[in-house]
Coordinates of C-alpha atoms in Angstrom, one line a residue:
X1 CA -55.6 -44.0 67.8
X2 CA -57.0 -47.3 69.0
X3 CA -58.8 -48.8 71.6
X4 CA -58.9 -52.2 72.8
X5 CA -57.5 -54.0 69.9
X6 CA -57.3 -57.7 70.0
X7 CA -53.9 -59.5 71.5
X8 CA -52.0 -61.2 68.5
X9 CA -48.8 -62.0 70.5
X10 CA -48.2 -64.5 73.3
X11 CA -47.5 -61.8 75.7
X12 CA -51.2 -60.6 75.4
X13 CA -50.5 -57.2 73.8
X14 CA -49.9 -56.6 69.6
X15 CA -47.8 -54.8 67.6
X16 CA -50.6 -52.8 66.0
X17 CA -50.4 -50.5 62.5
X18 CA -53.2 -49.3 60.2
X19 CA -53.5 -49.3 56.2
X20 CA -55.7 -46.9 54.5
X21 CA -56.6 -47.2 50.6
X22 CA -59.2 -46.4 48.4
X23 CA -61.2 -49.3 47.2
X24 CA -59.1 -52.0 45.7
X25 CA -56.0 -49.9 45.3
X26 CA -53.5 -51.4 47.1
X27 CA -50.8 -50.0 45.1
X28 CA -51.8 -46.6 46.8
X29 CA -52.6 -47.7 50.2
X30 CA -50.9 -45.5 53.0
X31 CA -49.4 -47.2 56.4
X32 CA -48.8 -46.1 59.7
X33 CA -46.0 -47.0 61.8
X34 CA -46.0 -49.7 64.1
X35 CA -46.7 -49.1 67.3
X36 CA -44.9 -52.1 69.8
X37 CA -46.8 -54.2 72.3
X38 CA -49.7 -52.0 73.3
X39 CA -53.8 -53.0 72.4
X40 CA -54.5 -48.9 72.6
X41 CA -52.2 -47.3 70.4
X42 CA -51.5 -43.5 69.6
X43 CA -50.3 -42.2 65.9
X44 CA -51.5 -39.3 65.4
X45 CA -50.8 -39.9 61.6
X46 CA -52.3 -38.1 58.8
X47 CA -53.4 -38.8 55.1
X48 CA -53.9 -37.7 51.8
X49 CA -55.9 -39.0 49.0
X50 CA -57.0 -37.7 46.0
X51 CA -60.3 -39.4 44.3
X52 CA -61.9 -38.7 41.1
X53 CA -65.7 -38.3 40.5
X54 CA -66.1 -41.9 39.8
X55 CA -64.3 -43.3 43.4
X56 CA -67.1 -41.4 45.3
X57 CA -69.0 -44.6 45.2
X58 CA -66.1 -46.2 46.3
X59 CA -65.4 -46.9 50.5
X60 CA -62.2 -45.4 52.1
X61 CA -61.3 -48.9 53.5
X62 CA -59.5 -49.0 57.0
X63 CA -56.9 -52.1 57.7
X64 CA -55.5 -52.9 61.2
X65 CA -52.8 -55.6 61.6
X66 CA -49.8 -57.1 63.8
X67 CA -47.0 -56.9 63.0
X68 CA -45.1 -59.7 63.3
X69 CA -41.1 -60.1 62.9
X70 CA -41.6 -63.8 61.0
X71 CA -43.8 -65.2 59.0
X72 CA -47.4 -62.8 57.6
X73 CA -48.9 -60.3 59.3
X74 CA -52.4 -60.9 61.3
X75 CA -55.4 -58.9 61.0
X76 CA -56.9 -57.4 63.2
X77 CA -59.3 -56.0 61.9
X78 CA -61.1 -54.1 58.9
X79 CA -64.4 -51.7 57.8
X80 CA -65.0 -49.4 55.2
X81 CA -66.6 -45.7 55.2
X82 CA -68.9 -45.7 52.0
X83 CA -67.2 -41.9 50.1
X84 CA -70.3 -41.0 49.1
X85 CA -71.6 -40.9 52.8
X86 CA -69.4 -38.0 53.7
X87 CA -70.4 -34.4 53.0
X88 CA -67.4 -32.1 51.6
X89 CA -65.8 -29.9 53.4
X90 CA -67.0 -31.2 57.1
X91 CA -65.2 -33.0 59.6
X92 CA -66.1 -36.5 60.8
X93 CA -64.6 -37.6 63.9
X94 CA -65.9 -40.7 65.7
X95 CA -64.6 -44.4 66.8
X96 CA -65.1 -47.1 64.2
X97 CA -65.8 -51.0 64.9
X98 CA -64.1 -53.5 62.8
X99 CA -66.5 -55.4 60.9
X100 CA -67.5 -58.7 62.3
X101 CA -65.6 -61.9 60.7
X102 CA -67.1 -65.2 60.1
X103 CA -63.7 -67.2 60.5
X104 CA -62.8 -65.7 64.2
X105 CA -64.5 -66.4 67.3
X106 CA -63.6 -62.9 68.9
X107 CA -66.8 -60.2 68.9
X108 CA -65.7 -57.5 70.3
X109 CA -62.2 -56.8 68.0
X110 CA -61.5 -52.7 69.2
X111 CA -62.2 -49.7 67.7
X112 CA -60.4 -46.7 65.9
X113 CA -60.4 -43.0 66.2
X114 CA -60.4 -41.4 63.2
X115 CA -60.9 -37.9 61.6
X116 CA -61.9 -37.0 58.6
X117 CA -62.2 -34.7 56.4
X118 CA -63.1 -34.3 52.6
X119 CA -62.6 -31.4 50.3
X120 CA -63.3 -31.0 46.7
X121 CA -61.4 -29.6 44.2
X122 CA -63.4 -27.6 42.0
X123 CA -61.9 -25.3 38.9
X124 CA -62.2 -21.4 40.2
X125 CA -63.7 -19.1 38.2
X126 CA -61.7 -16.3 37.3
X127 CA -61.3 -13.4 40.2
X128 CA -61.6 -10.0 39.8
X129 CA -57.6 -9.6 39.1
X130 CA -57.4 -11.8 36.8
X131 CA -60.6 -9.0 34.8
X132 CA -58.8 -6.0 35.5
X133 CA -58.9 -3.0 33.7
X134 CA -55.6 -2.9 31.2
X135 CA -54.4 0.3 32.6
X136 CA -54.2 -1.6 36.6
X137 CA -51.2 -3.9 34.9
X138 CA -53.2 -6.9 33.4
X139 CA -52.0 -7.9 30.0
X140 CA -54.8 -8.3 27.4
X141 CA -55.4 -10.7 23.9
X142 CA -57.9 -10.8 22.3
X143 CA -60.1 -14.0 21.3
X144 CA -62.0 -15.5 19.2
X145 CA -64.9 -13.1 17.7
X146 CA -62.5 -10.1 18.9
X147 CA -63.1 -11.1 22.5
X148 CA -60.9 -9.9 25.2
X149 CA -59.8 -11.9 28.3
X150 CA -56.9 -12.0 30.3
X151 CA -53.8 -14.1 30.0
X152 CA -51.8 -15.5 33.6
X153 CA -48.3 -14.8 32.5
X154 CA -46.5 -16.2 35.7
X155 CA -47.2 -17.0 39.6
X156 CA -45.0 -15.5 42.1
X157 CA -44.2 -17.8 44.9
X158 CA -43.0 -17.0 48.4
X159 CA -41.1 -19.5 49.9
X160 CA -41.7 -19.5 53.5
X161 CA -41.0 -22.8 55.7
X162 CA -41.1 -26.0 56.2
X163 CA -41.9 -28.3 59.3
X164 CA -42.1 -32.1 59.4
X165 CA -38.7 -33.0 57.4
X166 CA -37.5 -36.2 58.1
X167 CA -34.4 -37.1 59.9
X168 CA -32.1 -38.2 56.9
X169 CA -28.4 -37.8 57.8
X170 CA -27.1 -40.7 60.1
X171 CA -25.8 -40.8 63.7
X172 CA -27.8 -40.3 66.7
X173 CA -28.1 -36.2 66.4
X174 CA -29.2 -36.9 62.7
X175 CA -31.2 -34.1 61.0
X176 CA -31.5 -32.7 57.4
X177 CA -30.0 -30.3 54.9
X178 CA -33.6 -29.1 53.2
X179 CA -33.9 -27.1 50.1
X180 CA -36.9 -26.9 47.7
X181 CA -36.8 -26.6 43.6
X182 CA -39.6 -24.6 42.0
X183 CA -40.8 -25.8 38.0
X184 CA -43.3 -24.6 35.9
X185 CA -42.8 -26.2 32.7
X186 CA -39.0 -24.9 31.5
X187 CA -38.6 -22.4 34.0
X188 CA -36.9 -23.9 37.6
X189 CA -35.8 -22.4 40.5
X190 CA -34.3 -23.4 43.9
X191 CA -34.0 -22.0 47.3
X192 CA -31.0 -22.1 49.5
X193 CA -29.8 -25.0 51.7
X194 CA -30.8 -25.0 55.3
X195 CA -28.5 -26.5 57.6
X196 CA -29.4 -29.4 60.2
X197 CA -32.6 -28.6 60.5
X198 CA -36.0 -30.7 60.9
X199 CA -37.9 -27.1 60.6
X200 CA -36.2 -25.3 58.2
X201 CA -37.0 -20.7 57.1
X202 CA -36.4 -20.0 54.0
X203 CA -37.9 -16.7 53.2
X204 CA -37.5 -16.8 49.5
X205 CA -39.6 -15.2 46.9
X206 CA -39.5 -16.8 42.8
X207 CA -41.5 -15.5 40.0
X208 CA -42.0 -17.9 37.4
X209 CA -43.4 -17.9 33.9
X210 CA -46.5 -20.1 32.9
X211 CA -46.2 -20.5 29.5
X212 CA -49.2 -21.2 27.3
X213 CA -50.2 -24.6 27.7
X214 CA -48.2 -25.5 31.2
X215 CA -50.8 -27.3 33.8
X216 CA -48.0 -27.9 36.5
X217 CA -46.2 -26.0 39.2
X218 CA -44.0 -28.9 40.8
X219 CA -42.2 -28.2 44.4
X220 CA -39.7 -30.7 45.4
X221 CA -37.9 -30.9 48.4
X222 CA -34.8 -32.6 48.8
X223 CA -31.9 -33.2 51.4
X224 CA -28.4 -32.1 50.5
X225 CA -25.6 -34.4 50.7
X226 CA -22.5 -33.1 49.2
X227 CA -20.9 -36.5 48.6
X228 CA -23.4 -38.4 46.7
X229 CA -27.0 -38.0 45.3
X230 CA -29.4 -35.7 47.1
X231 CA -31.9 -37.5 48.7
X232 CA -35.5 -36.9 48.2
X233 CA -38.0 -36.0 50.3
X234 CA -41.3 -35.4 48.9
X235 CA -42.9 -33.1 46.5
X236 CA -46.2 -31.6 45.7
X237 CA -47.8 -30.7 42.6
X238 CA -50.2 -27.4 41.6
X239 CA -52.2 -26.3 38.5
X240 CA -51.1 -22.7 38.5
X241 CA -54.0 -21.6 36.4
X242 CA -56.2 -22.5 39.4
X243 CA -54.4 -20.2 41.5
X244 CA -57.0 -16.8 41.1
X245 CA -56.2 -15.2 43.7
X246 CA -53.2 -14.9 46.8
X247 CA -53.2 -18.2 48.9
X248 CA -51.2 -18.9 51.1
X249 CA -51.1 -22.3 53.1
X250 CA -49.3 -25.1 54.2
X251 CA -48.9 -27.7 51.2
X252 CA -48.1 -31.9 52.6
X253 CA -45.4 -32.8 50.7
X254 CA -45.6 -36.9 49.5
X255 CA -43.0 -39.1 49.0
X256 CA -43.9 -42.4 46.6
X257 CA -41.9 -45.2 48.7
X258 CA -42.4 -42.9 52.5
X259 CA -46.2 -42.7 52.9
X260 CA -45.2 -42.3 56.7
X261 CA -43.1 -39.1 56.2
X262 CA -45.5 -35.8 57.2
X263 CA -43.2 -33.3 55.5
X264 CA -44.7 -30.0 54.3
X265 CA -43.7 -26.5 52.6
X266 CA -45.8 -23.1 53.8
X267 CA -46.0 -21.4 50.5
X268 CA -47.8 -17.9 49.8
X269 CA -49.1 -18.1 45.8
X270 CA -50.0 -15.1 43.7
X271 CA -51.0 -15.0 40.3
X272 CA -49.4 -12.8 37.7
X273 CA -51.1 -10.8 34.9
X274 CA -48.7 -8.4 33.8
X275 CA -45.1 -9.3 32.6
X276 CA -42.5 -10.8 34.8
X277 CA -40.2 -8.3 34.5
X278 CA -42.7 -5.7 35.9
X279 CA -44.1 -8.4 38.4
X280 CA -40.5 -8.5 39.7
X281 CA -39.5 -5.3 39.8
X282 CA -43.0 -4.5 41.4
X283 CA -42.4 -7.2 44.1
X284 CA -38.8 -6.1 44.8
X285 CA -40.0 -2.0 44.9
X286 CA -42.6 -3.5 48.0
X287 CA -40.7 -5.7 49.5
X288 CA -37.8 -2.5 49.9
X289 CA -40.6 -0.2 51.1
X290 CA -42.1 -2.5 53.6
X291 CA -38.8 -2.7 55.3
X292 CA -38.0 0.5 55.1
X293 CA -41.7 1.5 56.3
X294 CA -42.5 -1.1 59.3
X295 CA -41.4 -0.8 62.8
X296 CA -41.5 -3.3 65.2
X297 CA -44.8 -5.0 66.9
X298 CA -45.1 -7.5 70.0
X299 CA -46.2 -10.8 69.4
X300 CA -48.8 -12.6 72.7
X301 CA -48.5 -15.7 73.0
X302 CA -50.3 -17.6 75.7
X303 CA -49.5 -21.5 75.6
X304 CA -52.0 -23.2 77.3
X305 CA -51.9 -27.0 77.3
X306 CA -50.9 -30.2 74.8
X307 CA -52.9 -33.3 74.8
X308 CA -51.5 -36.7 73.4
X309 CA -47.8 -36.2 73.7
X310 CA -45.3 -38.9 73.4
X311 CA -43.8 -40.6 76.0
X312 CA -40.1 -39.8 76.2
X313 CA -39.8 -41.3 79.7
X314 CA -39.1 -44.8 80.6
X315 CA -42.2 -45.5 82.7
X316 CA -44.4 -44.3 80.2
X317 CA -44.3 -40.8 80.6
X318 CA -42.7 -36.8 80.0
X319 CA -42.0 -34.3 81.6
X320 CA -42.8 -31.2 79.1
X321 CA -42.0 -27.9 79.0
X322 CA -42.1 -25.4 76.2
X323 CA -40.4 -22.9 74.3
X324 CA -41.2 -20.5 72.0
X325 CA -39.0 -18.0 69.4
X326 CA -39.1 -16.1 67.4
X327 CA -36.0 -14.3 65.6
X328 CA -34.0 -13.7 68.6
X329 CA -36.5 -13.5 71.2
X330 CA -36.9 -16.8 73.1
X331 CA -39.3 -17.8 76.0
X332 CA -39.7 -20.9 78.3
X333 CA -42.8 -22.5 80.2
X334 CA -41.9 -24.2 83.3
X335 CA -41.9 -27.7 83.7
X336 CA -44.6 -30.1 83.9
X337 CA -43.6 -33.6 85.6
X338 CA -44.9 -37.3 84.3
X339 CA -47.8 -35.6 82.3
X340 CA -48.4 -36.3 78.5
X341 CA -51.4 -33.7 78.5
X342 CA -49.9 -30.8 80.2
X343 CA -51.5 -27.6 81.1
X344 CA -49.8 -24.4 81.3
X345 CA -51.4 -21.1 81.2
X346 CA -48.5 -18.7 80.5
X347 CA -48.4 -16.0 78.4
X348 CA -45.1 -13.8 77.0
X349 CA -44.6 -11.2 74.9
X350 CA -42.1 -11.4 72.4
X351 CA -40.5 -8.5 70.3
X352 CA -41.2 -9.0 66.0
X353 CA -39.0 -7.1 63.9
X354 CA -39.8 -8.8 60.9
X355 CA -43.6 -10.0 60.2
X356 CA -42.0 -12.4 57.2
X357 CA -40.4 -14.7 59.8
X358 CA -41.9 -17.9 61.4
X359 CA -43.1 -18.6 65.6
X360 CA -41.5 -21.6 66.0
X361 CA -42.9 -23.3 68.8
X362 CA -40.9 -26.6 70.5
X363 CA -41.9 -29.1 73.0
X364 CA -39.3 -30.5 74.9
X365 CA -39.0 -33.4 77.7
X366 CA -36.8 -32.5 80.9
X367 CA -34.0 -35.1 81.8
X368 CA -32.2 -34.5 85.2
X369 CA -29.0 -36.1 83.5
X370 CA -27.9 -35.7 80.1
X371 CA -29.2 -33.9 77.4
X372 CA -33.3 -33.0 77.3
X373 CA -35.3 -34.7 74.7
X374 CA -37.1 -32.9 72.1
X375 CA -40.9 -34.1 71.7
X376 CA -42.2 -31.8 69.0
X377 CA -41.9 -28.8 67.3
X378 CA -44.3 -26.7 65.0
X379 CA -43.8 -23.2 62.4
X380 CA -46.1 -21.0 62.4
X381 CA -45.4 -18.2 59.5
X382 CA -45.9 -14.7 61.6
X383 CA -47.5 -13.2 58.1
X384 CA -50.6 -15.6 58.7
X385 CA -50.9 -14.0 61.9
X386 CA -50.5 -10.1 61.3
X387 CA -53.4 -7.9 62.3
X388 CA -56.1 -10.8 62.7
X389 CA -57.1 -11.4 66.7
X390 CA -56.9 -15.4 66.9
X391 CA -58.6 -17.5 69.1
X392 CA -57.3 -20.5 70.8
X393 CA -56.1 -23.3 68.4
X394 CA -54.7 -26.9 68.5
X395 CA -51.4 -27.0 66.2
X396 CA -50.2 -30.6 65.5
X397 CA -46.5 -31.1 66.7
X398 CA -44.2 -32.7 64.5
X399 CA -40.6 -34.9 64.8
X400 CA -38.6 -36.7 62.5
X401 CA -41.6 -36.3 60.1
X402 CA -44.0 -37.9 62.8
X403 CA -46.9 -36.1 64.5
X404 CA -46.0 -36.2 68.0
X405 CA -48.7 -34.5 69.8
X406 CA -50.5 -31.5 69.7
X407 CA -50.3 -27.7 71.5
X408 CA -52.6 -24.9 72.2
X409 CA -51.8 -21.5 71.5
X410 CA -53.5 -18.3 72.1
X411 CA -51.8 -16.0 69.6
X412 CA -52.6 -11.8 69.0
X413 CA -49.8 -9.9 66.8
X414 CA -51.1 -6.4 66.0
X415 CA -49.7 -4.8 62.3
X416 CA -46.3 -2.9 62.9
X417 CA -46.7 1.1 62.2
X418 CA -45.8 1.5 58.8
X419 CA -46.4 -1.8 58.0
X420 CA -47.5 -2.4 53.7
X421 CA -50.3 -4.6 53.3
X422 CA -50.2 -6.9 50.1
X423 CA -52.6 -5.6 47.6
X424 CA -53.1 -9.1 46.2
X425 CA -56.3 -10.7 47.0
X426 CA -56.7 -13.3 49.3
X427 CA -58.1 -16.4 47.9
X428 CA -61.2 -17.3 50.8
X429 CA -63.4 -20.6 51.0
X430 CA -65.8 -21.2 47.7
X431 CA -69.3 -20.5 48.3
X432 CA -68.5 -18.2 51.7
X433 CA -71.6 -15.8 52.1
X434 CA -71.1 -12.0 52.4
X435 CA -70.2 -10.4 55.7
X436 CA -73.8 -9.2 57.3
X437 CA -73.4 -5.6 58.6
X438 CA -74.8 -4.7 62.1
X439 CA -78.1 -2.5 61.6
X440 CA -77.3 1.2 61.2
X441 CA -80.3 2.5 63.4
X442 CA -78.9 0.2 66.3
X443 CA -75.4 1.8 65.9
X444 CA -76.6 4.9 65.7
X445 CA -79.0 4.0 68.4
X446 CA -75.5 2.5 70.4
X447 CA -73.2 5.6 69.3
X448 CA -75.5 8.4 70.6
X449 CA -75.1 6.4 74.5
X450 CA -71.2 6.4 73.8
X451 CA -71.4 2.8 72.9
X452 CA -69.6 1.3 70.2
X453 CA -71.8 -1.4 67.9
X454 CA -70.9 -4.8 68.0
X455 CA -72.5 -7.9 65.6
X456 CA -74.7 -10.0 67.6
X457 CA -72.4 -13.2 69.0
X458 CA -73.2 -16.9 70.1
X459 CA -71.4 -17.7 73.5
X460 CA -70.7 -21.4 73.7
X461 CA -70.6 -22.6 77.3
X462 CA -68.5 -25.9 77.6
X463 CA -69.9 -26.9 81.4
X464 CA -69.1 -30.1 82.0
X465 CA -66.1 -30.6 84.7
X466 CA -65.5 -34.8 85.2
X467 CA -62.1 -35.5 83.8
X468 CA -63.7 -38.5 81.7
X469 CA -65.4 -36.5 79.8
X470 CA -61.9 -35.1 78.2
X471 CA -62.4 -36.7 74.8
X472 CA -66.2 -34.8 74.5
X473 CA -64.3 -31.8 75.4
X474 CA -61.4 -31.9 72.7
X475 CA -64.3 -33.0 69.9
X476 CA -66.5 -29.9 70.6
X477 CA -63.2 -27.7 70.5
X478 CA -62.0 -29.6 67.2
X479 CA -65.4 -30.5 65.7
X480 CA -68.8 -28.9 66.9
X481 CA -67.5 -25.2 67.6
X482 CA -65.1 -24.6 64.5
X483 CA -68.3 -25.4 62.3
X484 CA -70.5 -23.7 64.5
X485 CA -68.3 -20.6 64.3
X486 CA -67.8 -21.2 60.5
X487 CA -71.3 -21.0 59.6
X488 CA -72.1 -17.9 62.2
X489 CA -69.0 -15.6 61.2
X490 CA -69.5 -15.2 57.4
X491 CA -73.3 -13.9 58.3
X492 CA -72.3 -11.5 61.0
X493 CA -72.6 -13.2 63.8
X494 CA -69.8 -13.6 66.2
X495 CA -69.3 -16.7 68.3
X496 CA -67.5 -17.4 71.3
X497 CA -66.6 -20.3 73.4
X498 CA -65.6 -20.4 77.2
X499 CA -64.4 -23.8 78.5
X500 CA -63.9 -22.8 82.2
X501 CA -62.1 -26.4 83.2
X502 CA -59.6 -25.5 79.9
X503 CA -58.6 -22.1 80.9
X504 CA -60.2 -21.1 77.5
X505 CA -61.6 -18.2 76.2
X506 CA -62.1 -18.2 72.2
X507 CA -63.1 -15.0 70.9
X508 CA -63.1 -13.7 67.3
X509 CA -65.2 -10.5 68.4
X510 CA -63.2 -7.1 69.0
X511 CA -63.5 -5.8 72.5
X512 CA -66.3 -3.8 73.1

């Protein structure tokens, strides 16, 4: 967003956008949209770039402009962020100035917001499945000097949502008709076609072979048009030989000519060793068992605010309320008048009768007459969630491929009896330290009073209560405690963080 950005037009406001590039390449740069007559703009628009060794001495240069219906654009503004400045794997947040220019009298030309966050991409080294004894199902040949190492025969690919799509059919209902194609080198594959759908669940799983040489696993995602071409809507590109271990995550899809659309796929990876035939029949003998095995379980769900959502509302404003599914099960919030950072404290309790299905979570604005619009919606896949006690967490909210806001949930959803976990080994962050166990002469010490031992914690007390201090709030929630809580939990040590003015109690520790 933006802050007191300088008035191009003769009305005294702009019509403000930003370009971001890498160095001198133009050719890549990445646009938002324009935002009309305002000097503090919202977005709420997200990037990706990637940069080779060499561009880490470049600057990830930031452009503003106005845009202006005849004639060039004006700037408005422009600074750079030297690459090499920025640590991997943290994030920046902060307000920028625009660099000072000689030709214009104006000193004081506004500020962005931005966040950032850079992550390298490093080649894994091989995990313990891929060095599996040959009676486990790993498929062996032998090397050079007689040496034996394993071969990656395929990668199994579960296809689970997507959220974000683009609004591609025409009229004033318009949505989109997603499906997604799978390729590794010869071998394709393609899901089914989702009907009218911004958000579409597919719930598809593909096995396809890597054949010896093949450095690409390409997903593209397209809108179907049965008269006509389909039309494309981004894709995203893996080397499935970097894939060492199960990952699952959701994966920004990119479209060449769109840099505006936000379109992404949740995909769940998982290398193969053994031969596809047995990989498949091995997947399809689970995936009966589980179903057969698994009872029900009850999802919590407490939704607790949004911050920054758009204004649906002719004076400037919404009036938001919330609804969450799941399946069948549906729950509503109640209604929030002329607020575009709502608070709502409710929690429900819906019924889950299938952990491979997605929370879809929608935003909506309330109109006395006609129809009510929709703000934002976001997917969460339930399988992400299953048996892990989560705290509190902003989740961006998405329309017509546009981040529209954001929501916090509160979200517990216990494993079903019966329920098969995945034997496949979750790939977690490079570098994460050991789990530290607690003593064993405290828990002794603990279990002989009746007590059960708990790792030592860190509570994080967020204190302050004036309602300008709002945006120090949301950056030690998004920034300070996420990387506090990061560098305690892999040693041992729990953390927790109370915001009393929030509602908010994050807490990664069991009950004790």
């Amino acid at each position: 967003r933006g802050r007191d950005l300088l008035a191009k037009d003769r009305g005294g406001t702009s019509d403000p956008y930003v370009r971001v590039h890498i160095g001198d390449e133009l050719l890549k740069a990445r646009k938002t949209g324009v935002k009309d007559k305002t000097l503090n703009p919202t977005w709420m628009e997200e990037f990706e770039f990637t940069i080779s060794s060499s561009q880490r001495q470049e600057h990830l240069v930031i452009e503003a402009f106005d845009k202006d219906t005849f004639g060039t654009d004006d700037t408005l503004g422009k600074f750079g962020i030297p690459l090499d400045t920025l640590a991997p794997d943290r994030e920046y947040r902060d307000w920028y100035g625009f660099d000072a220019s000689a030709d214009e009298e104006e000193t004081n030309r506004g500020q962005l917001e931005l966040k950032i966050t850079l992550s390298e991409l490093v080649q894994m080294q091989p995990s313990a499945a891929e060095t599996k004894a040959p009676g486990a199902g790993a498929v062996k040949a032998a090397g050079p000097g007689g040496a034996v190492a394993s071969q990656l025969q395929g990668i199994t690919v579960l296809v689970v949502g997507g959220r974000g799509m683009p609004k591609m059919d025409s009229g004033l209902l318009g949505k989109c008709d997603p499906f997604l194609t799978l390729q590794c080198g010869e071998d394709k594959k393609q899901t089914k076609v989702i009907k009218r759908t911004l958000a579409p669940t597919w719930n598809e799983t593909f096995t396809l072979k890597v054949d010896p040489g093949v450095t690409e696993l390409k997903f593209e995602c397209f809108d179907y048009d049965l008269i006509g071409d389909n039309d494309f809507i981004g894709a995203v590109s893996i080397n499935p030989r970097q894939i060492t271990g199960k990952r699952s995550e959701w994966f920004k899809l990119t479209h060449p000519e769109q840099p505006a659309f936000n379109a992404e796929v949740f995909l769940t990876l998982t290398p193969v060793y053994e031969s596809i035939e047995e990989a498949q029949k091995r997947a399809e003998e689970a995936k009966h068992a589980s179903a057969n095995a698994a009872s029900s379980t009850v999802l919590s769900i407490e939704v607790a605010a949004a911050r920054g959502l758009a204004a649906m509302d002719s004076g400037g404003t919404s009036d938001p309320y919330t609804i969450v599914q799941v399946g069948g099960e549906k729950r509503k919030t109640k209604v929030i008048k002329k607020e575009l950072n709502p608070e709502w404290k409710e929690k429900f309790d819906l019924v889950v009768t299938d952990v491979n299905d997605m929370l879809k979570v929608q935003v909506w604005d309330k109109d006395m007459i006609g129809a009510d619009d929709l703000i934002g919606e976001t997917l969460i896949p339930l399988s992400t969630l299953v048996g892990k006690k989560s705290a509190q967490k902003w989740h961006s909210l998405y329309k017509d491929s546009a981040i529209m806001g954001e929501i916090l949930l509160g979200i517990n959803l216990p494993k079903p009896q019966g329920w098969v976990e995945d034997a496949a080994e979750e790939t977690g962050p490079l570098g994460s330290a050991p789990p530290i166990p607690a003593s064993p002469g405290i828990a002794a010490g603990l279990g002989s009073l009746g007590y059960r031992c708990c790792p030592p914690h860190v509570r994080v007390y967020v204190a302050g209560t004036l309602p300008d201090m709002s945006q120090e709030r949301h950056m030690l929630h998004d920034s300070v405690i996420p990387q506090l809580r990061g560098f305690c939990e892999p040693r041992g040590v729990l953390c927790v963080a109370v915001d009393v003015r929030m509602g908010m109690y994050e807490d990664t520790a069991e009950s004790v």
